[in-house]
Amino acid sequence: MSDVLLLNGPNLGILGRREPEIYGTDTLADIERAVGEEVAARGWRVVAVQHDCEGALVRAVQENYDTVGAIVNPGALMIAGWSLRDALANYPRPWMEVHLSNVWARESFRHDSVLAPLASGIIVGLGSLGYRLAARALVATVD
Ligand code: DQA
């Protein structure tokens, strides 16, 4: 077991070109590289999956039970992604929920996450740094 699952949901594949005033200018490739740098401290590598369809994300969770932990930005699936929620309920390792933007400072429909009660930790509003911090949290806490 030496991989970390980095899971990104709908509309996150176009980071860098997506509302940069909200989500910043780092691309998903930049973020994947940054997470890789952080977890290298434990000799882990990153299995990065981004998909716009919930079913593909569910499948990615199911296929990666052997990872040491996960970092998940579900995008708008935070709001009503019940099948992703159920997939993560059966994920056997710690995982961190990350949102680039401060969802609580935005529209009220972003204020609840159906996934959050299952997460080991949650980081919001710190942009791409949030992924690095989530990776550091896994490095520091995973057995
Ligand atoms: C997001 C916040 C969500 O509300 C939004 O739907 C996204 C991105 C974030 O990273 O800030 O797609 O998860």
XYZ file of C-alpha atoms and ligand atoms in Angstrom:
156
model
C 0.000 0.000 0.000
C 1.850 3.100 -1.156
C -0.518 5.229 -3.200
C -2.749 8.152 -2.264
C -6.020 8.560 -4.146
C -6.592 12.113 -5.379
C -10.183 12.375 -6.521
C -11.600 15.435 -8.257
C -15.187 15.794 -9.373
C -17.093 17.676 -12.060
C -15.627 20.820 -13.619
C -12.303 20.478 -11.821
C -10.506 19.177 -14.902
C -10.563 22.705 -16.303
C -8.972 24.371 -13.288
C -6.795 27.259 -14.387
C -9.432 28.219 -16.966
C -12.462 27.944 -14.686
C -13.504 31.173 -12.968
C -9.890 31.896 -11.930
C -11.038 34.723 -9.643
C -12.715 32.018 -7.520
C -10.644 28.901 -8.117
C -7.213 30.376 -8.908
C -4.893 29.826 -11.827
C -3.282 26.528 -10.880
C -4.242 23.685 -13.183
C -5.208 20.230 -12.006
C -1.823 19.021 -13.262
C -0.155 21.615 -10.980
C -2.220 20.330 -8.054
C -1.456 16.681 -8.797
C 2.253 17.541 -8.906
C 2.038 19.453 -5.612
C 0.291 16.551 -3.866
C 2.933 14.218 -5.256
C 5.675 16.399 -3.767
C 4.031 16.341 -0.349
C 3.404 12.606 -0.144
C 6.875 11.722 -1.419
C 7.945 12.299 2.209
C 6.352 8.918 2.998
C 7.415 7.268 -0.252
C 3.819 7.391 -1.538
C 2.698 8.116 -5.061
C -0.499 9.704 -6.322
C -3.294 7.962 -8.172
C -5.117 10.936 -9.676
C -8.661 10.599 -10.989
C -10.834 13.431 -12.259
C -14.210 12.829 -13.785
C -17.313 14.853 -14.538
C -19.611 11.860 -13.976
C -20.471 10.625 -10.494
C -20.489 6.946 -11.488
C -16.897 7.092 -12.654
C -15.874 8.601 -9.313
C -17.781 5.876 -7.454
C -15.914 3.278 -9.502
C -12.580 4.964 -8.766
C -13.258 4.747 -5.026
C -14.246 1.070 -5.318
C -11.098 0.274 -7.297
C -8.735 1.981 -4.860
C -9.457 0.418 -1.472
C -5.767 -0.495 -1.334
C -4.623 3.146 -1.193
C -3.288 4.622 2.067
C -5.818 7.457 2.102
C -7.558 9.902 -0.178
C -8.015 13.583 -0.918
C -11.433 14.352 -2.385
C -12.748 17.513 -3.969
C -16.234 16.456 -5.016
C -17.072 19.783 -6.656
C -20.835 20.270 -6.798
C -21.351 16.612 -5.829
C -20.859 17.854 -2.282
C -24.455 19.062 -2.511
C -26.295 15.854 -3.440
C -23.753 13.235 -4.518
C -25.371 10.432 -2.551
C -23.803 7.570 -4.489
C -20.347 9.112 -4.058
C -21.167 9.523 -0.380
C -22.069 5.840 -0.136
C -18.901 4.834 -1.997
C -16.779 6.835 0.446
C -18.652 5.303 3.384
C -17.151 1.976 2.334
C -13.658 3.372 1.646
C -11.568 1.776 4.369
C -8.942 4.494 4.851
C -8.849 8.124 6.077
C -9.762 10.773 3.549
C -9.815 14.569 3.446
C -12.415 16.749 1.747
C -10.991 19.824 0.026
C -12.712 22.824 -1.525
C -10.642 25.514 -3.193
C -13.159 28.238 -2.410
C -14.730 29.070 0.932
C -18.061 27.458 0.211
C -19.653 29.083 3.276
C -18.895 32.547 1.902
C -20.752 31.704 -1.300
C -24.308 30.822 -2.369
C -26.382 29.020 0.264
C -26.748 25.898 -1.923
C -23.004 25.294 -1.333
C -23.254 25.405 2.441
C -23.938 21.714 3.057
C -21.862 18.733 2.046
C -23.376 15.259 2.152
C -19.821 13.896 2.252
C -18.393 16.037 5.034
C -19.691 13.969 7.992
C -17.607 11.040 6.731
C -14.365 12.922 6.118
C -11.403 12.721 8.490
C -10.786 16.424 7.881
C -12.029 19.279 5.736
C -10.115 22.189 4.212
C -11.938 25.017 2.464
C -11.056 28.411 1.073
C -7.286 28.096 0.791
C -7.121 27.545 -2.948
C -4.713 24.959 -4.269
C -2.741 25.162 -1.007
C -5.633 23.216 0.519
C -4.604 20.107 -1.410
C -1.032 20.391 -0.128
C -2.312 20.774 3.415
C -4.617 17.777 3.025
C -1.659 15.754 1.748
C 0.410 16.870 4.742
C -2.422 15.834 7.034
C -2.410 12.336 5.535
C 1.401 12.188 5.753
C 1.207 13.152 9.420
C -1.720 10.982 10.522
C -1.895 7.803 8.452
C -0.467 4.715 10.173
C -15.652 23.531 -5.145
C -16.867 24.239 -4.531
C -18.158 23.669 -5.106
O -19.276 24.348 -4.547
C -18.182 23.853 -6.607
O -19.355 23.253 -7.147
C -16.965 23.291 -7.271
C -15.679 23.594 -6.655
C -14.342 24.162 -4.665
O -13.309 23.525 -4.821
O -14.344 25.301 -4.178
O -17.028 22.682 -8.320
O -15.654 22.172 -4.729
